[in-house]
Structures are given as structure tokens and as C-alpha cells.
Short mmCIF file of C-alpha atoms and ligand atoms in Angstrom, two decimals:
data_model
loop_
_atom_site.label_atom_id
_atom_site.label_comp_id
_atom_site.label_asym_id
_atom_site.label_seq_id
_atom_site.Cartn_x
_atom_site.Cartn_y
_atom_site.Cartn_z
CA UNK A 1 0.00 0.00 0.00
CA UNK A 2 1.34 3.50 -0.84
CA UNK A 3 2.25 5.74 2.04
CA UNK A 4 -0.10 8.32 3.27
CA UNK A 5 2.03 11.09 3.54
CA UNK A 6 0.09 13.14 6.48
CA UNK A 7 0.11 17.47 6.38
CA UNK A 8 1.90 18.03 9.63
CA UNK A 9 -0.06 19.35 12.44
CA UNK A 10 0.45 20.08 15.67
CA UNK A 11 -1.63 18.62 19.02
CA UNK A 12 -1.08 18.94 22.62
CA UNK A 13 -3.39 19.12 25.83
CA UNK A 14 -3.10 20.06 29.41
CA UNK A 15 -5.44 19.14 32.57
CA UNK A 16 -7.73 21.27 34.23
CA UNK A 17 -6.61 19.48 37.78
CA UNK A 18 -5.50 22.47 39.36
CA UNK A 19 -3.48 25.63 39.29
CA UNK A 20 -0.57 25.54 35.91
CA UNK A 21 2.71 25.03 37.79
CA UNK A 22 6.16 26.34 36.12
CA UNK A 23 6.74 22.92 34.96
CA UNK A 24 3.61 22.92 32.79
CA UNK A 25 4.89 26.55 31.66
CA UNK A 26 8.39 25.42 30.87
CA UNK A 27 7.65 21.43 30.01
CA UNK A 28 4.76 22.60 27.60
CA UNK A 29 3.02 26.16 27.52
CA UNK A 30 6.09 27.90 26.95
CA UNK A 31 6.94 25.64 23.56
CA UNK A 32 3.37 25.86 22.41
CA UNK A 33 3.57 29.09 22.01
CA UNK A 34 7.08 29.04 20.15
CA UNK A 35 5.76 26.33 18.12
CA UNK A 36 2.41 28.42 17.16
CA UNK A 37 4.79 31.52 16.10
CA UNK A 38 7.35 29.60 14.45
CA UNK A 39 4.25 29.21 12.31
CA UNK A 40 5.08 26.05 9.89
CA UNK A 41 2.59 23.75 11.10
CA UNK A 42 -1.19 24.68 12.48
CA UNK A 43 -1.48 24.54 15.77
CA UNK A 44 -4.41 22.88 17.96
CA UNK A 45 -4.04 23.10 21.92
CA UNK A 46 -6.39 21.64 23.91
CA UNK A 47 -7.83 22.05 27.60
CA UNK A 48 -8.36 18.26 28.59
CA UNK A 49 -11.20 18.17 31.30
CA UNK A 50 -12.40 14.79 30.46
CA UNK A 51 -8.77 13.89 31.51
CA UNK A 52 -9.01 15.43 34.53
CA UNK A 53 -12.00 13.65 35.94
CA UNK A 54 -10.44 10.37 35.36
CA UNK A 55 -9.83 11.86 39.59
CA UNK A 56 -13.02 12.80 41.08
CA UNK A 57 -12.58 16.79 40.55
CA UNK A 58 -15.47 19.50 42.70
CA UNK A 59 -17.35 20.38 39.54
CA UNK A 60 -17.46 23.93 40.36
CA UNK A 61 -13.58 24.00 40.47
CA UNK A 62 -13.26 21.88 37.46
CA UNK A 63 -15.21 24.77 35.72
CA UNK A 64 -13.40 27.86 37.53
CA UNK A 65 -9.88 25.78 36.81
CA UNK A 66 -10.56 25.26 32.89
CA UNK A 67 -11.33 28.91 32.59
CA UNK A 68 -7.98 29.67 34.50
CA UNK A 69 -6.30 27.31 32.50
CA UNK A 70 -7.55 28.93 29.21
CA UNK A 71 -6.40 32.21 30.69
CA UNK A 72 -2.89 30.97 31.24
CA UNK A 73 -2.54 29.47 27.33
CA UNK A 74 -3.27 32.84 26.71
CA UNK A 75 -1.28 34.50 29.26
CA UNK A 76 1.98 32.22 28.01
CA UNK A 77 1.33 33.31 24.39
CA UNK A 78 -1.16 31.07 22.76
CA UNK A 79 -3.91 33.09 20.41
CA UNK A 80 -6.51 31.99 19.54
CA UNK A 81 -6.53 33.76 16.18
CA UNK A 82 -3.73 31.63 15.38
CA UNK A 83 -4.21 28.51 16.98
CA UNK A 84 -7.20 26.66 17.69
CA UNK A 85 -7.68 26.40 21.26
CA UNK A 86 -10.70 24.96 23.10
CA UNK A 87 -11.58 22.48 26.32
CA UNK A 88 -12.07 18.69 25.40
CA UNK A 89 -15.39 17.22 26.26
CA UNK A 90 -17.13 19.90 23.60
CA UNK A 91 -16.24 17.97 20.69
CA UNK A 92 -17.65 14.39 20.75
CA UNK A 93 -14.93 12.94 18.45
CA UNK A 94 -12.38 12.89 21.36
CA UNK A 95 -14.85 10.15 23.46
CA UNK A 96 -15.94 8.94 19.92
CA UNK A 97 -12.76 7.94 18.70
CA UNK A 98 -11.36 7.15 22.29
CA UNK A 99 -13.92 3.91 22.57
CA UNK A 100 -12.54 2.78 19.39
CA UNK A 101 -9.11 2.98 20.95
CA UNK A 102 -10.42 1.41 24.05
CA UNK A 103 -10.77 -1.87 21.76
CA UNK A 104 -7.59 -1.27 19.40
CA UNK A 105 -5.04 -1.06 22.97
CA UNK A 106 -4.34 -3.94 24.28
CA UNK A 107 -4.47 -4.72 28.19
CA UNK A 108 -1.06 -5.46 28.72
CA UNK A 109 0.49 -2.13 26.92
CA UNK A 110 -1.80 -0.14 29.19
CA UNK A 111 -0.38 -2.08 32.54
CA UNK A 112 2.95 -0.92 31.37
CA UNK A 113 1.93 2.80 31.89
CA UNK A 114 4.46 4.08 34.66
CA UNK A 115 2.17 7.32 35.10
CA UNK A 116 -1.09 4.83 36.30
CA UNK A 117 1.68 2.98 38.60
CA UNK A 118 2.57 6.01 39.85
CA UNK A 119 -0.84 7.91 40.47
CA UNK A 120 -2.84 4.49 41.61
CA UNK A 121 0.15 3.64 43.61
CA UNK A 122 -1.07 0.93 45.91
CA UNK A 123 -4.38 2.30 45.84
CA UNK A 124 -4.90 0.28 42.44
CA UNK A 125 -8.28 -1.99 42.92
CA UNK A 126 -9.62 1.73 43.56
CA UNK A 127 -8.97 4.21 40.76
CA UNK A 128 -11.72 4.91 38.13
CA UNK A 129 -11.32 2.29 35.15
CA UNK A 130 -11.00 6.12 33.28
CA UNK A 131 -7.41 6.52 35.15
CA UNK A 132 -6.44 3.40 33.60
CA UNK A 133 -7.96 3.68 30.19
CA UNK A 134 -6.78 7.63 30.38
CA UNK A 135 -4.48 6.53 27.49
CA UNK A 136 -6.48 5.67 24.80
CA UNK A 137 -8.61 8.25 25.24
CA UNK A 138 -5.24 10.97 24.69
CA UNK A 139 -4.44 8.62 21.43
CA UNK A 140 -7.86 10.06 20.18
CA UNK A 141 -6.75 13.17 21.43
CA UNK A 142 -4.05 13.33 19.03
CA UNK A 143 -5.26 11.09 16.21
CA UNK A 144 -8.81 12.73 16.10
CA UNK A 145 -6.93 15.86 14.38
CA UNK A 146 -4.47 13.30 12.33
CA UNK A 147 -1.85 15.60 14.38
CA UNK A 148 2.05 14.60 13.82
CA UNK A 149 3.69 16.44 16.19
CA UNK A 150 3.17 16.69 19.76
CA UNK A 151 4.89 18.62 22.12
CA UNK A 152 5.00 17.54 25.56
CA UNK A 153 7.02 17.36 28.93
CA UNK A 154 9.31 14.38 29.63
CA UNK A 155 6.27 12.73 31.57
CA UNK A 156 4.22 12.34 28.69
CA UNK A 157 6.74 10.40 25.82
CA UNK A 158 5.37 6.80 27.25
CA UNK A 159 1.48 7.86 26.23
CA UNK A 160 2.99 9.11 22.77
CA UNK A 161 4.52 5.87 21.91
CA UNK A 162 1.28 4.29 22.90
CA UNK A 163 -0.32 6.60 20.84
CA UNK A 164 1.91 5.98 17.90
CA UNK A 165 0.97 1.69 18.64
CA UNK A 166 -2.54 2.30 18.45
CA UNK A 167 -2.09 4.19 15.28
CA UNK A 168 0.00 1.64 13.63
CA UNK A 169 -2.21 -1.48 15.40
CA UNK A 170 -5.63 0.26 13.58
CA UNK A 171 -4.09 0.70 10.52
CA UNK A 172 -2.78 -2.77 10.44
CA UNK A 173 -6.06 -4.62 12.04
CA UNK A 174 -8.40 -2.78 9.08
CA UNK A 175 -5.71 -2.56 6.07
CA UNK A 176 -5.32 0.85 6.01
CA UNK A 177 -3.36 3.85 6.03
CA UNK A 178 -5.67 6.41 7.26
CA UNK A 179 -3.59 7.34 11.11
CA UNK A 180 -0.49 8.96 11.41
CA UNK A 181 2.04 7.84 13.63
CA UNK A 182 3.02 10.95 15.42
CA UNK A 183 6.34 11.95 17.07
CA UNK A 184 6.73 13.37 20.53
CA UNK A 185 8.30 16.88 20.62
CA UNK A 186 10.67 16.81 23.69
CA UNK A 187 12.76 19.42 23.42
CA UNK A 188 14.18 22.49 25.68
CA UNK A 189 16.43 22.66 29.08
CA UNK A 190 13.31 21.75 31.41
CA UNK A 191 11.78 19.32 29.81
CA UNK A 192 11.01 17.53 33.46
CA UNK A 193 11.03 19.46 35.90
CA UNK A 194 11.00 18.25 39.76
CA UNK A 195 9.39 19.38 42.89
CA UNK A 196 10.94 21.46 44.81
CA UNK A 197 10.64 18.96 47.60
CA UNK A 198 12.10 16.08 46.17
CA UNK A 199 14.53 15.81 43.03
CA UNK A 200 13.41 12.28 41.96
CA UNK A 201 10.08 13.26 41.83
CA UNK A 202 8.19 15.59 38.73
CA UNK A 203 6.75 19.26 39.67
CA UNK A 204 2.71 18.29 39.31
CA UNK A 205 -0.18 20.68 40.29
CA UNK A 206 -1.53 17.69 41.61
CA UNK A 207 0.89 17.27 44.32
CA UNK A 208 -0.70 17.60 47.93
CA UNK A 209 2.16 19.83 48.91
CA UNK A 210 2.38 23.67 47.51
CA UNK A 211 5.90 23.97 48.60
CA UNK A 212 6.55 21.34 45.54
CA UNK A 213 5.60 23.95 43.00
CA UNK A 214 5.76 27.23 41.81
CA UNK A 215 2.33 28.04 40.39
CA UNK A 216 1.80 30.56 38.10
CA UNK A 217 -0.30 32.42 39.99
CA UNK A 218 1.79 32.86 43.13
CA UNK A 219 3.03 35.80 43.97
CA UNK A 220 7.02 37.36 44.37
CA UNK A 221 7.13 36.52 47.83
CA UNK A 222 5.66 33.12 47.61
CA UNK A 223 8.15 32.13 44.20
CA UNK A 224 11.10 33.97 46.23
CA UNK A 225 9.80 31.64 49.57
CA UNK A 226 9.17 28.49 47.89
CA UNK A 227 12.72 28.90 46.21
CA UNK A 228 14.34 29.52 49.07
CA UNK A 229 13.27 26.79 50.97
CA UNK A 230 13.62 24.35 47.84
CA UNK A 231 15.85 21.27 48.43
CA UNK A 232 19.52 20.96 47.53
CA UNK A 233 22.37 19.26 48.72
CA UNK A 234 25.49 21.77 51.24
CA UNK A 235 27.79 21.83 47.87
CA UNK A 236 28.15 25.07 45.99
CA UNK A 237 27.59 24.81 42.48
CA UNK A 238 30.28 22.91 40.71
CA UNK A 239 31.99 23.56 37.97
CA UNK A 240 30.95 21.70 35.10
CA UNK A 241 27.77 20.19 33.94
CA UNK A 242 29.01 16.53 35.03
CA UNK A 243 29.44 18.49 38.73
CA UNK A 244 25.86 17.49 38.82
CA UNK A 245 25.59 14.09 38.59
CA UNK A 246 23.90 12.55 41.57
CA UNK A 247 22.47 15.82 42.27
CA UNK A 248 19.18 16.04 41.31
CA UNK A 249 17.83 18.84 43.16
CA UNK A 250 20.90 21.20 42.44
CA UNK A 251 20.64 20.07 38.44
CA UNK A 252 16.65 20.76 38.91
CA UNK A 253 17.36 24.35 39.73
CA UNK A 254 20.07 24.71 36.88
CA UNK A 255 17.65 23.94 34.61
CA UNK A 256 14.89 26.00 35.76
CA UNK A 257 17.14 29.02 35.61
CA UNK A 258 18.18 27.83 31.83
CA UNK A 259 14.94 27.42 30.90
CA UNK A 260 13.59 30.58 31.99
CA UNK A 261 16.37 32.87 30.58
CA UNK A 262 17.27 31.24 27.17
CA UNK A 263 20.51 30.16 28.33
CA UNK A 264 22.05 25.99 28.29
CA UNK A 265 22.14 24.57 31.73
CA UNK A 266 26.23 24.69 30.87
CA UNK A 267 26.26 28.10 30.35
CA UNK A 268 24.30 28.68 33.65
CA UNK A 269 26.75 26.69 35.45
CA UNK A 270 30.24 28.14 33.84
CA UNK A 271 28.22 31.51 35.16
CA UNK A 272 27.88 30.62 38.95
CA UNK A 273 30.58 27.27 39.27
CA UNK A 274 31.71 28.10 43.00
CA UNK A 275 29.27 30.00 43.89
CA UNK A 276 26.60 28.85 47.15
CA UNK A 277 23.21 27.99 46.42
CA UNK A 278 22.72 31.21 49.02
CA UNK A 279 23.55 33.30 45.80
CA UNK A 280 21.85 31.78 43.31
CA UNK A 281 18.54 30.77 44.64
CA UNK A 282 18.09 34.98 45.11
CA UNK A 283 18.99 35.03 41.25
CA UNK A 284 16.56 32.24 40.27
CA UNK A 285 13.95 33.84 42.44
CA UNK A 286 14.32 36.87 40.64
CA UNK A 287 14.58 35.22 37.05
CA UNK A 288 11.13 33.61 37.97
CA UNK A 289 9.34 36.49 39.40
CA UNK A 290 10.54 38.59 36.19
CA UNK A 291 9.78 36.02 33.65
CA UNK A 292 6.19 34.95 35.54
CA UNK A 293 4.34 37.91 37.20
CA UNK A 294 3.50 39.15 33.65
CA UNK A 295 1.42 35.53 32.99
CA UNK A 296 -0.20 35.89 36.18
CA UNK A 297 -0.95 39.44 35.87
CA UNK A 298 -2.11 38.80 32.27
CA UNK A 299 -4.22 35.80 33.37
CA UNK A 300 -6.28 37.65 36.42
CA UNK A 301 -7.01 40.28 34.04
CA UNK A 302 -8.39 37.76 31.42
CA UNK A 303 -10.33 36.21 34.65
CA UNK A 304 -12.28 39.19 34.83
CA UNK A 305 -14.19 38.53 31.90
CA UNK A 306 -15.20 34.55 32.50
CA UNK A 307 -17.95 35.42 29.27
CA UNK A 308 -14.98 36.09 26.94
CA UNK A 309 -12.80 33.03 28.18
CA UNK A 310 -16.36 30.71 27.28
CA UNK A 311 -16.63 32.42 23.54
CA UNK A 312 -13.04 31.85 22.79
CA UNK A 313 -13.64 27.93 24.14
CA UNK A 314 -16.72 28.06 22.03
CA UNK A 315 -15.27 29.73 19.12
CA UNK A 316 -12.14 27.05 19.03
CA UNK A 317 -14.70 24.07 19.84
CA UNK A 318 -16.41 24.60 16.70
CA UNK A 319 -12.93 24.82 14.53
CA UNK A 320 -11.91 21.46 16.58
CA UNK A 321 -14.65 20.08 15.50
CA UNK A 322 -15.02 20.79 11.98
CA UNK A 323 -11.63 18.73 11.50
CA UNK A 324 -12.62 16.15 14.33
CA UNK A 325 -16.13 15.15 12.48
CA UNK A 326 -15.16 13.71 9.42
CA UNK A 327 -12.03 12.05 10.83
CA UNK A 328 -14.45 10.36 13.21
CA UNK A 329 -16.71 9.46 10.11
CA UNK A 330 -14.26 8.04 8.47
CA UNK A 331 -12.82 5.71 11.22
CA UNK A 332 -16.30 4.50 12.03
CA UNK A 333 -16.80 3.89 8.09
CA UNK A 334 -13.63 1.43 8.55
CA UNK A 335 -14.58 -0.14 11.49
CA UNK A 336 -17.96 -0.97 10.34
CA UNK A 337 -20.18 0.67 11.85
CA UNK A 338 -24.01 1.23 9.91
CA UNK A 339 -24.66 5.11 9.34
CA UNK A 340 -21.26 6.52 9.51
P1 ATP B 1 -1.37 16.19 36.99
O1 ATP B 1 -0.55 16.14 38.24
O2 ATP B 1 -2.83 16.41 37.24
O3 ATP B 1 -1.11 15.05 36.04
P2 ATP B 1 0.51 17.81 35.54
O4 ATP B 1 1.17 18.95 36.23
O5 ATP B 1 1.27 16.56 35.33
O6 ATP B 1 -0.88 17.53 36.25
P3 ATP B 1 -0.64 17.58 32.90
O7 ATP B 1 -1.91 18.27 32.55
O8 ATP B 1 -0.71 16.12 33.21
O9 ATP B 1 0.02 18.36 34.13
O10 ATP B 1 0.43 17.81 31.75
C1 ATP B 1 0.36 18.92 30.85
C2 ATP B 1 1.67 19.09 30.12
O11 ATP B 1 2.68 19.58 31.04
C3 ATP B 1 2.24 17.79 29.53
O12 ATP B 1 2.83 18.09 28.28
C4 ATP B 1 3.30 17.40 30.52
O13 ATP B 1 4.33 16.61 29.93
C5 ATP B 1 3.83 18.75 30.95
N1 ATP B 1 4.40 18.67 32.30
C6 ATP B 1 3.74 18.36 33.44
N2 ATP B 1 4.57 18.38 34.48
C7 ATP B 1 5.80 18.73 33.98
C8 ATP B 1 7.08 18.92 34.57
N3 ATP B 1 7.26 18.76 35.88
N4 ATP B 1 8.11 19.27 33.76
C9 ATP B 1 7.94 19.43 32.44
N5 ATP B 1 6.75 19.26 31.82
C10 ATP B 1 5.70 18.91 32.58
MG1 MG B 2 0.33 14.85 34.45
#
């Protein structure tokens, strides 16, 4: 069969599941922005609430956090003149295609996920079947747009090579070549960035603890607190990039200050090696506050006006969906399924 050659697009998604942490900023809303003004490919960002309630979220909150969360895509850069950007659950192909997917994936790929080990944790027999199946339905996520490129944290390159089986598994179990197989984007200094608490463990806005994360919406003092009291190890900075091996919290920090000023987590060390963390967690504190209080100041202002956040999800549901429909057709057509 000749190849398909697919127009590149680009997909990507974040959770309503709490406040956007400066992970989520560097790990993915930063690049989606870059990506969307780089402007070769179109660009479809999504806010992923049916995601989110794979944990039991206070519907209220669930609302008030996908409004934030559409703030802060548009706080970090994404328009929605330019890219299409609307919440999940209003276009049907995303659950449509996701059932389908629910009977392509096999059982034993999604037991491999590490990100279900590590939420269920021993909790397992407990966890909505939606946590574990939470896969399949972010294959139809991306393969409901026929997107190739998707640009995501560190955390998230497992559930792209799932999505990229389930691709190649439907096209081989109904003789076609009508999926993609898209590529993870994993690119930048922070593409995983840790808690504050713990280096061995990822910054989440899930995380019980606040002291883990900097939010976006915290304020100079909290960033400059929660830096401050972040874990590291008594050794001043060393000096080469190797100096950090075995270090995790002291190579977390490096790359946060990278990250947020453009620079290669070498170049940030050649610029402090010696130096105490006592001097450079002022520095990073004041990188942060600098590079984030405009995206919080830009997303309370957009909070003002929850009517306009609900016509630009509305407005971007109804683009979404004009490319999601007859994708969905057509897979249901294949499948065989009467009145597609
Ligand atoms: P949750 O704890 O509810 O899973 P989360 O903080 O992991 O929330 P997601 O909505 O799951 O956020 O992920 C959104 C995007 O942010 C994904 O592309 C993910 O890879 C990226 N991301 C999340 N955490 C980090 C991190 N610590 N460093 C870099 N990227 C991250
Ligand atoms: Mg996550």
C-alpha cells in the first residue's frame, strides 16, 4: 500500500486538575507558544477536562480551573486567532474515537503505563477504570486531528509511543493507512522538571504539597519563599555540567534558571561554578518572578471577563470540530459501523 504522507499538524493538551505550575509553563506552555509563532505547522491546543475527571474533581472547580487554565494558554502566548484552542469534552470525536481505541489497545500495553503505577500507587483496585484507560482516550486526542507532532514534557513520551501503537495497530487490524504515527516533541532545558521537595520526583499541580511547586499564579514573595526553601544538597555549584551528577535537586534548579532565561544549563553553570546555592537561589527567584508575574498578571485580568474566556472555548470548539467530524466518520466507516 502506498504511504499516506500526512500534512503536519500540531496537538497537545493540558489538565484542568489544578493551578498551571512552572513545569507545565516550561515542560509545555512555553513551547506551544514558540511552536504556534514559528508558524510552519497549524497549531491545535487543547484544555483536557475529560482527563481530569479520570480523579473525582469539585465540579465547580473543574469549571473555575478550565477557565484559569484557558487564561494561562493565553497568558503564556497562545492566540486563539492563530491557533485553535478549546476544552475537550465539547467535541464528541475525542470520546468517539477514544472507545474505538479502548478496543484497538491492548491490556497489557496499558499495565505498562508508569504514570497509572505512579498515580494508583497501591491504591490500584480503587482508581476509576477512566485513570487506567486515560491513554487511549489521549491517542484520540491526538489522532482525532491526524496531528504529527506533539509537544509535551518528559512525563508524557510513554502515552505518545502508545499513541503511535494504536495508530499503527488500527491501521494494520483494518488494512489501512488512514492514522499517522506521530512523534513526541521533547525538546528544551526543562523538559522535566521536579518538585521542589524532592529531586526524583516531577513538579505536578496535583501534588498535595504547595511547597513542591511554583504556580503561576503565586506571587514574588511566595516564588522567592518556595525557592528559598527548595531542596539541595550543602555543595556550591560545581563547575561543570558533570558536577551534577547525583544531584538532582541542584541540576533541577540549573535547569529551571536555563529554561527561563534562554541560556544551556552549561552556560548557567560556567556563570555561577563556585558559587553557594545562598547566591543563586536569590537570582533564580528573581529570574522567575521577572519572567512569571506578567502571565499571572495577564491571566487575572483575562479572569475578569469569565464570558470572553467561554466564547473563545466556544469559538475554538467549533474549529476542533469541523476537522474532528469527518475524521471520526471516516474511522467508524472502517470499522464498520451502519450510518457513519
Ligand atoms: P497532573 O498532576 O494532574 O497530572 P501535571 O502537572 O502533570 O498535572 P498535565 O496536565 O498532566 O500536568 O500535563 C500537561 C503538560 O505539562 C504535559 O505536556 C506534561 O508533559 C507537561 N508537564 C507536566 N509536568 C511537567 C514537569 N514537571 N516538567 C515538564 N513538563 C511537565
Ligand atoms: Mg500529568
Amino acid at each position: 500500500m502506498a504511504e499516506v504522507v500526512h500534512t503536519p499538524r500540531v496537538f497537545s493538551g493540558i489538565q484542568p486538575s489544578g493551578g498551571l505550575t512552572l513545569g507545565n509553563y516550561l515542560g509545555a506552555l512555553k513551547r506551544f507558544g514558540e511552536t504556534q509563532d514559528r508558524g510552519d505547522m497549524p497549531t491545535i491546543y487543547c484544555i483536557v477536562d475529560m482527563h481530569a475527571i479520570t480523579v473525582w474533581q469539585d465540579p465547580e472547580k473543574l469549571n473555575r480551573a478550565t477557565r484559569e487554565l484557558t487564561a494561562g494558554f493565553i497568558a503564556s502566548g497562545i492566540d486563539p486567532t492563530k491557533s485553535i484552542l478549546f476544552n475537550q469534552s465539547a467535541v464528541p470525536g475525542h470520546a468517539q474515537l477514544g472507545w474505538i481505541f479502548n478496543c484497538v489497545a491492548r491490556l497489557g500495553w496499558m499495565q505498562r503505563m508508569t504514570q497509572f503505577k505512579d498515580k494508583a500507587g497501591k491504591n490500584s483496585e480503587n482508581v476509576s477504570l477512566g485513570l487506567f484507560a486515560y491513554p487511549a482516550l489521549m491517542a484520540a486526542d491526538i489522532l482525532v486531528y491526524h496531528a504529527t507532532h506533539v509537544p509535551v514534557g518528559e512525563d508524557q513520551k510513554q502515552h505518545v509511543e502508545l499513541t503511535r501503537d494504536i495508530a499503527i495497530k488500527f491501521n494494520n487490524d483494518y488494512g489501512v493507512d488512514f492514522f499517522p504515527v506521530p512523534e513526541p516533541v521533547i525538546e528544551g532545558a526543562a523538559t522535566r522538571v521536579m518538585s521542589l521537595r524532592d529531586g526524583t520526583k516531577k513538579m505536578s499541580k496535583s501534588d498535595p504539597s504547595d511547597m513542591s511547586r511554583i504556580n503561576l499564579t503565586d506571587d514574588a514573595d511566595a516564588i522567592a519563599k518556595k525557592i528559598k526553601k527548595a531542596k539541595t544538597d550543602p555543595e556550591p555549584l560545581p563547575e561543570t555540567l558533570e558536577g551534577l551528577d547525583g544531584r538532582p535537586e541542584a541540576r533541577n534548579l540549573v535547569n529551571i534558571y536555563a529554561a527561563l532565561s534562554g541560556k544551556t544549563a552549561a552556560e548557567v553553570v560556567a556563570e555561577y561554578a563556585g558559587q553557594p546555592f545562598g547566591s543563586f537561589k536569590p537570582a533564580l527567584a528573581d529570574l522567575a518572578v521577572d519572567r512569571l508575574s506578567p502571565i499571572s498578571t495577564e491571566m487575572s485580568r483575562l479572569m475578569q471577563d469569565p464570558a470572553e474566556i467561554d466564547r473563545i472555548l466556544a469559538h475554538g470548539a467549533e474549529q476542533a470540530n469541523a476537522i474532528a467530524e469527518p475524521i471520526v466518520r471516516r474511522a467508524y466507516q472502517i470499522v464498520g459501523m451502519v450510518g457513519a
